[in-house]
PDB file of C-alpha atoms in Angstrom:
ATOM      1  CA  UNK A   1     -40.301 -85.227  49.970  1.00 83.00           C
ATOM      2  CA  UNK A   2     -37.014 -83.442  49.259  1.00 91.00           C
ATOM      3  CA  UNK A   3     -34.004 -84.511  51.183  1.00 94.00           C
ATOM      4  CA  UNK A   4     -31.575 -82.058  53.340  1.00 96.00           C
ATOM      5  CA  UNK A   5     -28.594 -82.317  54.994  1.00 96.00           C
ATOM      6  CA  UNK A   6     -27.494 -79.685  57.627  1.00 96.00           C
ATOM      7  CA  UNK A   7     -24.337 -80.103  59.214  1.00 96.00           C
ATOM      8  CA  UNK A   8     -24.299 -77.528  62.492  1.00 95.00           C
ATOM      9  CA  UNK A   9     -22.286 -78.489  65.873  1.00 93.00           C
ATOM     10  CA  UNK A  10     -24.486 -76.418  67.475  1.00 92.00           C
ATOM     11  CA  UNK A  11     -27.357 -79.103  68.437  1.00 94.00           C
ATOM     12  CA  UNK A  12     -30.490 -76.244  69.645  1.00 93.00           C
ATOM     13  CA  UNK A  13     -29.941 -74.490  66.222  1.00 92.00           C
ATOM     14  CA  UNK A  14     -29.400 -77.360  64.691  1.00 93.00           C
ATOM     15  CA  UNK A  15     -32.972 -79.099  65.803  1.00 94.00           C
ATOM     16  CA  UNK A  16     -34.528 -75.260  65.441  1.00 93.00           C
ATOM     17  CA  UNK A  17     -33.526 -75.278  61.605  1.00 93.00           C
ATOM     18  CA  UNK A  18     -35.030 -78.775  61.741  1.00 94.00           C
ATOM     19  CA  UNK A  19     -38.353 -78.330  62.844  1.00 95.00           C
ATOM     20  CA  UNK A  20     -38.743 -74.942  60.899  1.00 94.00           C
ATOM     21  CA  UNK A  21     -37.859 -77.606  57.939  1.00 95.00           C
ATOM     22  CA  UNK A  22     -39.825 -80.534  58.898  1.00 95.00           C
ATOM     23  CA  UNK A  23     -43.074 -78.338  59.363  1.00 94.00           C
ATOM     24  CA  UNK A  24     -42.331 -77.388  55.789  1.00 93.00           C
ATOM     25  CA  UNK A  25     -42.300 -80.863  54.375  1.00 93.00           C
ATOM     26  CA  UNK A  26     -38.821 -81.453  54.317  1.00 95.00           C
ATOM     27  CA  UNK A  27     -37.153 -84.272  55.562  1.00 95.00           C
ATOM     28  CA  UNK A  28     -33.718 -83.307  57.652  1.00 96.00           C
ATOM     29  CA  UNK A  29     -30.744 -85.322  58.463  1.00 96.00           C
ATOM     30  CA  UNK A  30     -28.270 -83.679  61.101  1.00 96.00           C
ATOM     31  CA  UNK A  31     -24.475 -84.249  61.607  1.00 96.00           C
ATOM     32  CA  UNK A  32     -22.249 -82.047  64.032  1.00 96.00           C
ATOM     33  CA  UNK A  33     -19.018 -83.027  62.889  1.00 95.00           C
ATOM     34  CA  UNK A  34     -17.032 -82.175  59.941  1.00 95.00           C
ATOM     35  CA  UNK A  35     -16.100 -85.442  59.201  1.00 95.00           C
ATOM     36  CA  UNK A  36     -19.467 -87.493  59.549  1.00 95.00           C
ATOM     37  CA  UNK A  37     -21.131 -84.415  57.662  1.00 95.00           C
ATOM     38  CA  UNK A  38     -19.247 -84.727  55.033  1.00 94.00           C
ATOM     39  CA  UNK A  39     -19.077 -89.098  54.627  1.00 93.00           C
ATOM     40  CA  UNK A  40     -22.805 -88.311  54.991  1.00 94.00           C
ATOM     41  CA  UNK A  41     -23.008 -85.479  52.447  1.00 94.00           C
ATOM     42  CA  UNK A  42     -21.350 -88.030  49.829  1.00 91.00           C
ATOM     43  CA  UNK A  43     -23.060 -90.828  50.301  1.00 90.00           C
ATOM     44  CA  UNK A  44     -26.474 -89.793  50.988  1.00 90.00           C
ATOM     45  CA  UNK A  45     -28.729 -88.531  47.972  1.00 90.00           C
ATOM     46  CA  UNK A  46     -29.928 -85.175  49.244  1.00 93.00           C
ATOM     47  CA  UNK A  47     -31.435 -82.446  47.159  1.00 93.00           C
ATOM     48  CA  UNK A  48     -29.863 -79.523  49.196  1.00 95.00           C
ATOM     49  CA  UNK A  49     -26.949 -78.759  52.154  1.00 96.00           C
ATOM     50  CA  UNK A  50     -26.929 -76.453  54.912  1.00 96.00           C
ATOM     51  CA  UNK A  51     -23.518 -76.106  55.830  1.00 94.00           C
ATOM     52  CA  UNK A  52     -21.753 -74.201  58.973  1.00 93.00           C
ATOM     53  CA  UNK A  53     -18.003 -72.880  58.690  1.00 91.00           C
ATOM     54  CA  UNK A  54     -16.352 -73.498  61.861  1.00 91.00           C
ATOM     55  CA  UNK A  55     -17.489 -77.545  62.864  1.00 94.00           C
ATOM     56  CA  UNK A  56     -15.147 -80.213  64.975  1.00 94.00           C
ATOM     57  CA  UNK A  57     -12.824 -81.685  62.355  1.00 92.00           C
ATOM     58  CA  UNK A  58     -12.994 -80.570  58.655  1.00 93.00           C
ATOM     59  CA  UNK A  59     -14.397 -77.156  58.421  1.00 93.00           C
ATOM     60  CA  UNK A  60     -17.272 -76.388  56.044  1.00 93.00           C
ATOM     61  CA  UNK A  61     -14.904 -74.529  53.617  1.00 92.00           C
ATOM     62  CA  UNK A  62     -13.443 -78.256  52.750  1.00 93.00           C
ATOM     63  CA  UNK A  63     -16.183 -79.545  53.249  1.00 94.00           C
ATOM     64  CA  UNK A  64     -18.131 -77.831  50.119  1.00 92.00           C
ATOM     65  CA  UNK A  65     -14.860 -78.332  48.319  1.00 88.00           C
ATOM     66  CA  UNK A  66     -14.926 -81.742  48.187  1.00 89.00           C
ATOM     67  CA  UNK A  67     -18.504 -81.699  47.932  1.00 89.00           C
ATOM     68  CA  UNK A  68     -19.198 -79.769  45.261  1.00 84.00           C
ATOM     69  CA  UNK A  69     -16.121 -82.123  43.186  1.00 79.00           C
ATOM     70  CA  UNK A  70     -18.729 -84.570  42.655  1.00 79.00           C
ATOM     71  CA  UNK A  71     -22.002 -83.381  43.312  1.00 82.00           C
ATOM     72  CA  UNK A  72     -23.769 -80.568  41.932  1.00 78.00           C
ATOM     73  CA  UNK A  73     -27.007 -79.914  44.030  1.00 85.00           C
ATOM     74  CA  UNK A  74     -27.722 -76.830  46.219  1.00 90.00           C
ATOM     75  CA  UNK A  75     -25.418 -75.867  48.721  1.00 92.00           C
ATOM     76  CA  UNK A  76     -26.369 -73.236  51.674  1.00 93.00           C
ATOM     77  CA  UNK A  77     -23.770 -71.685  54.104  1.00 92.00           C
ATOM     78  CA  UNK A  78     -24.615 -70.508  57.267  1.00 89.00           C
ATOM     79  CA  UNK A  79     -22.390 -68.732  59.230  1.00 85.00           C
ATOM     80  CA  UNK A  80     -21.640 -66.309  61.913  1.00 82.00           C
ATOM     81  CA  UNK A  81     -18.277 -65.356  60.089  1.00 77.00           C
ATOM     82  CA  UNK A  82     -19.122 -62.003  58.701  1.00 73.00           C
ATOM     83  CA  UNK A  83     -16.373 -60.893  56.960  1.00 77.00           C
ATOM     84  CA  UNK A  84     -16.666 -60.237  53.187  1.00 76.00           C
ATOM     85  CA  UNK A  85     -13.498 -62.280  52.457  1.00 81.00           C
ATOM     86  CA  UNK A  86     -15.391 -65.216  54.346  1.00 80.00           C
ATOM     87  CA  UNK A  87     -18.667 -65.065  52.084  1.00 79.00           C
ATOM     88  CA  UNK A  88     -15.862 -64.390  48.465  1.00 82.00           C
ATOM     89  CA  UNK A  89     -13.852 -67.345  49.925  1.00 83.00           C
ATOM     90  CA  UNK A  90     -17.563 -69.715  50.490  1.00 82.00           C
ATOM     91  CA  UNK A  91     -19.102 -68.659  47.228  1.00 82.00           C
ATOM     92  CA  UNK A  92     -15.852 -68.984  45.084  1.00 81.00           C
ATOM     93  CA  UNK A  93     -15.381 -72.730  46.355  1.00 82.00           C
ATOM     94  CA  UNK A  94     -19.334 -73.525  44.817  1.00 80.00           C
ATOM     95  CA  UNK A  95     -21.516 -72.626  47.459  1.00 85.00           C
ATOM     96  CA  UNK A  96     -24.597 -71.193  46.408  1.00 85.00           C
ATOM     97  CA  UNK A  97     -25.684 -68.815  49.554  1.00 88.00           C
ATOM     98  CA  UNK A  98     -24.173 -67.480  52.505  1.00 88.00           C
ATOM     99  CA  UNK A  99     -26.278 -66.655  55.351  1.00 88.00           C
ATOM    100  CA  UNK A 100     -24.999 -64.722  58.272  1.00 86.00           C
ATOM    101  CA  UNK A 101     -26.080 -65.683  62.112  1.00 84.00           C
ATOM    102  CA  UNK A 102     -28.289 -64.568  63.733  1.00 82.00           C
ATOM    103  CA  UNK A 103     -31.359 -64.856  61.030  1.00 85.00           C
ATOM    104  CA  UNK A 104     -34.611 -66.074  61.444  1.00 87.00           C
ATOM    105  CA  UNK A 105     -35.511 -70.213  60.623  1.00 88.00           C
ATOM    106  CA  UNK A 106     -38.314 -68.165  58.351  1.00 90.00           C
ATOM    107  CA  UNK A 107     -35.877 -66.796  55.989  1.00 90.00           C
ATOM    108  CA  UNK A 108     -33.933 -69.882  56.061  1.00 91.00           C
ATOM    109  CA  UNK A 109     -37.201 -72.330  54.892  1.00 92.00           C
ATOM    110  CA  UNK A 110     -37.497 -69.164  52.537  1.00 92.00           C
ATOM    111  CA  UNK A 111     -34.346 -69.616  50.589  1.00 90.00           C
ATOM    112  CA  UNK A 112     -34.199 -73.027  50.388  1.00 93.00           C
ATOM    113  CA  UNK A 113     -37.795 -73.068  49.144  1.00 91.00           C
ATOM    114  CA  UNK A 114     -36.103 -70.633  46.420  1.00 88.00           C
ATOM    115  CA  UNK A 115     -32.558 -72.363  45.854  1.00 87.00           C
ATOM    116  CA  UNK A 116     -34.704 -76.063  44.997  1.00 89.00           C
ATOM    117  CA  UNK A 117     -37.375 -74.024  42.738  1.00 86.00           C
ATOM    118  CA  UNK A 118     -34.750 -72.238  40.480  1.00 80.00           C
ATOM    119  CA  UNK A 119     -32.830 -75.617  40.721  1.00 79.00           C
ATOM    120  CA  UNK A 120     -35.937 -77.284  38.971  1.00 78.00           C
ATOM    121  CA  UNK A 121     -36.987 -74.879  37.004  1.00 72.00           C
ATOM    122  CA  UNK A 122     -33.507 -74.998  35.659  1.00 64.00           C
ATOM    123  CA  UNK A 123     -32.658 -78.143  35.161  1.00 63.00           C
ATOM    124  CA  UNK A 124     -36.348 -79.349  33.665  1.00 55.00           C
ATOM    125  CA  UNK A 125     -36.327 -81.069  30.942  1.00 41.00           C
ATOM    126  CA  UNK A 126     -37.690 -79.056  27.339  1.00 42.00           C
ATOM    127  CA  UNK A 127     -36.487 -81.006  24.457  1.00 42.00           C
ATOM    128  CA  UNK A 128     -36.741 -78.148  21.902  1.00 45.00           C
ATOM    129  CA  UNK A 129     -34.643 -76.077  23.812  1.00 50.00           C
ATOM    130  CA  UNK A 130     -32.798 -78.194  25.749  1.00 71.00           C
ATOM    131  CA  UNK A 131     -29.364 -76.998  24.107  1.00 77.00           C
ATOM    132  CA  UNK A 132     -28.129 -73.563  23.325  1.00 82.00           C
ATOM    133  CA  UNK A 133     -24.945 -72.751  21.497  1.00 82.00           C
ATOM    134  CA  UNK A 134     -23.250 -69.461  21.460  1.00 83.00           C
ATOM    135  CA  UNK A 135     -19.608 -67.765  20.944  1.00 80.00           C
ATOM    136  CA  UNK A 136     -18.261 -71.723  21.323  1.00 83.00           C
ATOM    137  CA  UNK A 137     -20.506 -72.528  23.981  1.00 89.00           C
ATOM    138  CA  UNK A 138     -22.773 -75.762  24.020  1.00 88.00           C
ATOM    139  CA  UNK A 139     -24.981 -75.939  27.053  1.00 89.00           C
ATOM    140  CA  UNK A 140     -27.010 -78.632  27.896  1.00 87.00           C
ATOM    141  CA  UNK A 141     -30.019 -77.591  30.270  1.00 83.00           C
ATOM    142  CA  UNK A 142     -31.265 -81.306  30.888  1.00 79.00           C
ATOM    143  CA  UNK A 143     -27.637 -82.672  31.879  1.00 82.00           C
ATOM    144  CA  UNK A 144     -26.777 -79.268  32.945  1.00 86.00           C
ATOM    145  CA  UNK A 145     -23.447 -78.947  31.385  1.00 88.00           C
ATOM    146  CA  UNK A 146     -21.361 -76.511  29.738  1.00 91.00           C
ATOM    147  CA  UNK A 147     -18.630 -77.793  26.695  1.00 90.00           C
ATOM    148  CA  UNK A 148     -16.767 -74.692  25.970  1.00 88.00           C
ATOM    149  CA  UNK A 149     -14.679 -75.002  22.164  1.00 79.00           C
ATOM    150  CA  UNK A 150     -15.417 -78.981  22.409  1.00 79.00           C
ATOM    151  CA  UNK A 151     -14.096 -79.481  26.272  1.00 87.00           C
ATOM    152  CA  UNK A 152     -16.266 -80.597  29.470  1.00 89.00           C
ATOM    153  CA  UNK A 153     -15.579 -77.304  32.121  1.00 91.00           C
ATOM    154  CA  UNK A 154     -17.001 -77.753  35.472  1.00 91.00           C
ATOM    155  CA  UNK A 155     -19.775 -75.428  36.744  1.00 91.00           C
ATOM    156  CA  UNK A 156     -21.054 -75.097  40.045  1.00 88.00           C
ATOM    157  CA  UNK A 157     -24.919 -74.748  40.292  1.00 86.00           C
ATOM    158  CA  UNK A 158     -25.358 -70.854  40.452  1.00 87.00           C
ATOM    159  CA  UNK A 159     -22.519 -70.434  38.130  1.00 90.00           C
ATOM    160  CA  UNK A 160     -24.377 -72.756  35.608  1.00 91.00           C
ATOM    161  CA  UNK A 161     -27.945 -70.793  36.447  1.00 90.00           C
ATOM    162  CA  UNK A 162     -26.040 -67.245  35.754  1.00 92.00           C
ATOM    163  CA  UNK A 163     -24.566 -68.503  32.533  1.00 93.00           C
ATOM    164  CA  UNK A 164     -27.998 -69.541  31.254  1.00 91.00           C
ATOM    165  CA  UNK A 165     -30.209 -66.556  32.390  1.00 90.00           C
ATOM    166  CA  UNK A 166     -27.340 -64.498  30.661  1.00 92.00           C
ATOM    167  CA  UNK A 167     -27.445 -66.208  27.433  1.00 88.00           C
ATOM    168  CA  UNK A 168     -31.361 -66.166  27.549  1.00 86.00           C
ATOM    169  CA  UNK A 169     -31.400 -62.450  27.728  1.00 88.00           C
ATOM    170  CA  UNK A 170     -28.875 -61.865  25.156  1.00 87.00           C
ATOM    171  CA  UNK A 171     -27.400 -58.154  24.448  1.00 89.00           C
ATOM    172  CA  UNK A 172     -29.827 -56.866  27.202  1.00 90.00           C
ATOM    173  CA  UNK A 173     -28.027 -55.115  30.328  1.00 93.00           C
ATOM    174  CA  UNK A 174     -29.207 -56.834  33.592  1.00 92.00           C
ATOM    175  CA  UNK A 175     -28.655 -55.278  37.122  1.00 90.00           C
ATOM    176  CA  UNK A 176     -27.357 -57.204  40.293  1.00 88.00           C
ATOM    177  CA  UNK A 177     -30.099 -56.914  41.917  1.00 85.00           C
ATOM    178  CA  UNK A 178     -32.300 -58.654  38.797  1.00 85.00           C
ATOM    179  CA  UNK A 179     -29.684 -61.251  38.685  1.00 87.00           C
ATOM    180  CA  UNK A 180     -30.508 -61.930  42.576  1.00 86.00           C
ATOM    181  CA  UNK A 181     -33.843 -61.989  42.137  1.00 82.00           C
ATOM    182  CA  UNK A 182     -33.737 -64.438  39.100  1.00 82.00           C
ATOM    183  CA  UNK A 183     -31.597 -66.721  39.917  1.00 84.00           C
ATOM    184  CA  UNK A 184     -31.293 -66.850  44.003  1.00 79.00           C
ATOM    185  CA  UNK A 185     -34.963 -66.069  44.027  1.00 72.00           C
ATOM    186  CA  UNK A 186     -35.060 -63.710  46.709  1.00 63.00           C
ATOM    187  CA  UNK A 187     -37.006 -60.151  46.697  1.00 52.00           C
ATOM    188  CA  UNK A 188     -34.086 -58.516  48.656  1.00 49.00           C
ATOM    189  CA  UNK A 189     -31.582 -55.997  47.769  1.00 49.00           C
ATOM    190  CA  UNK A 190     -28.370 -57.913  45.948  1.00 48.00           C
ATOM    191  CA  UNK A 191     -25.578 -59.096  48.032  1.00 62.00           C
ATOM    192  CA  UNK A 192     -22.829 -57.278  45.947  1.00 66.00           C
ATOM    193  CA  UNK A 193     -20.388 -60.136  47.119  1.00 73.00           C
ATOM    194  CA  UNK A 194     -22.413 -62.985  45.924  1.00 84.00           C
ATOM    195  CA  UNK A 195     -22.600 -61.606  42.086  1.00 88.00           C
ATOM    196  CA  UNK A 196     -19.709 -60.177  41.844  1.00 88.00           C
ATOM    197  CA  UNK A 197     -17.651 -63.296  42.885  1.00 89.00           C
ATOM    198  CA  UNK A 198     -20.295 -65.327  40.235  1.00 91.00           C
ATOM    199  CA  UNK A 199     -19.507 -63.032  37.300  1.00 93.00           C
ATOM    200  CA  UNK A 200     -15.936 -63.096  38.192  1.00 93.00           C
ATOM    201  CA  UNK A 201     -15.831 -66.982  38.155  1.00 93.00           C
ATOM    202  CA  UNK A 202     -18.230 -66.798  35.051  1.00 94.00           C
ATOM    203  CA  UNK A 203     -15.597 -65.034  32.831  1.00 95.00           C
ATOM    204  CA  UNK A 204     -12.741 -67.148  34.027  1.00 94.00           C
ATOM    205  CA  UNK A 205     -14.606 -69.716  32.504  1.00 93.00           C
ATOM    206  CA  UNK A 206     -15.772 -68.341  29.093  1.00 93.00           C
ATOM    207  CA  UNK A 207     -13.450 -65.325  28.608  1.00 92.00           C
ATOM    208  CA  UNK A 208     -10.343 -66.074  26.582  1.00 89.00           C
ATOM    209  CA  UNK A 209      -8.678 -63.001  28.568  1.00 92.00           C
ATOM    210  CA  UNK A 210     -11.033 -62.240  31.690  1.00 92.00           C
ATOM    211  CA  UNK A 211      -9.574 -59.243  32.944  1.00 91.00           C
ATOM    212  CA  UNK A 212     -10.597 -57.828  29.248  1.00 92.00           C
ATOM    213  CA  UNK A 213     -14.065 -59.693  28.972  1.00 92.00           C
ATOM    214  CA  UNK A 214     -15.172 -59.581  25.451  1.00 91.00           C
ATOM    215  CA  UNK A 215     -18.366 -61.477  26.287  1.00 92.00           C
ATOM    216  CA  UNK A 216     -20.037 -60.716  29.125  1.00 94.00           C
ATOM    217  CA  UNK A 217     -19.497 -56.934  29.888  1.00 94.00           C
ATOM    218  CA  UNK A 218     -19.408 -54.926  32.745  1.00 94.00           C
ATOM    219  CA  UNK A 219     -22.002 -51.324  32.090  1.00 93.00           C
ATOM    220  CA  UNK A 220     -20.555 -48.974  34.931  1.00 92.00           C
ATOM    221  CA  UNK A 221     -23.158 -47.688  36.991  1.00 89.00           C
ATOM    222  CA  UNK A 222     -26.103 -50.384  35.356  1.00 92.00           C
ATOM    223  CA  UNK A 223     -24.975 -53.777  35.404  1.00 92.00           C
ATOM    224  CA  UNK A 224     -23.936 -56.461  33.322  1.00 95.00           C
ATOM    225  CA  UNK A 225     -24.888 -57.254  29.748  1.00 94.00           C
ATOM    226  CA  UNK A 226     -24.117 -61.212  27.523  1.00 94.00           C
ATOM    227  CA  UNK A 227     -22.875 -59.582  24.189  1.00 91.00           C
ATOM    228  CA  UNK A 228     -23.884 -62.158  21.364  1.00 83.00           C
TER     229      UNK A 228
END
């Protein structure tokens, strides 16, 4: 039974999301606090975090931070901060969602379900094709990490999952709205702000100048496309 965390002070959506959850085999640990969510979050072995912005104590935006320093597993925001900057600000610190209140438990179970399936599917273990080495990147799929001209660089989860769906569909251009599908697993229209702050990050990472990416290139009007 996979393991979740969701940290909400508000205790009736918090035990909503919960039984939503539970009836769909998960099993759900709660904290309302910053603080306990997060001593939880790092000591506990979940397989995913649902994570609210404004909580007593730390707020969720440190909380992921410190989070994602040492863990890399799926992590969810859910928030009724709507504001662009909020979702640029959640996503850029390693988050792999942002969800804005109201929404329905339904869609919730929905991407989690999706988040943990990509997660597996991406991290399974193929020994033949395990590694995959291109323009002076080595990725490992099984450890999932990235060396990048013989150094260790950090990726989050989705930022790892982009990077290898790119280099798997090399020289082909891919739309945002396939890249949503693909990797966040959702059959909805692309949430500009979620792959635009991914691709950004992405070429900070494997760009030698990013504002000039030689690699992974922006087609106006299309998409994006992994030149190899």
């Amino acid at each position: 039974m996979k393991k979740i965390l969701l940290i909400e002070d508000e205790v009736s959506i918090a035990e909503l999301q919960r039984d939503y959850l539970e009836i769909s085999d998960f099993s759900v640990d709660i904290q309302h606090t910053g603080d306990a969510g997060l001593q939880q979050a790092l000591q506990g072995n979940y397989h995913l975090i649902i994570l609210d912005i404004m909580l007593p104590g730390l707020n969720g935006f440190e909380i992921c931070k410190q989070i994602r320093a040492v863990k890399n597993i799926p992590i969810l925001f859910v928030s009724a901060k709507k504001e662009d900057i909020d979702k640029i600000r959640g996503l850029g610190l390693g988050a792999d969602d942002y969800i804005t209140k109201p929404f329905s438990p339904s869609e919730l179970v929905a991407r989690v379900k999706a988040h943990l399936a990509r997660y597996e599917r991406l991290s399974g273990s193929h020994p033949k094709s395990n590694s995959i080495y291109v323009h002076g990147i080595s990725i490992d799929k099984s450890a999932r990490r990235v060396h990048i001209n013989g150094e260790v660089v950090p990726f989050t989860t989705k930022e790892f999952d982009t990077l290898v769906f790119f280099v798997m569909h090399p020289n082909q251009v891919l739309s945002k709205e396939q890249l949503y599908e693909n990797i966040w697993g959702l059959e909805s229209a692309a949430d500009v702000s979620t792959v635009t702050v991914h691709i950004r990050k992405l070429r900070e990472k494997i760009e030698r100048n990013p504002a000039h990416p030689k690699f992974l290139e922006t087609v106006w009007g299309a998409g994006y496309r992994f030149n190899v």
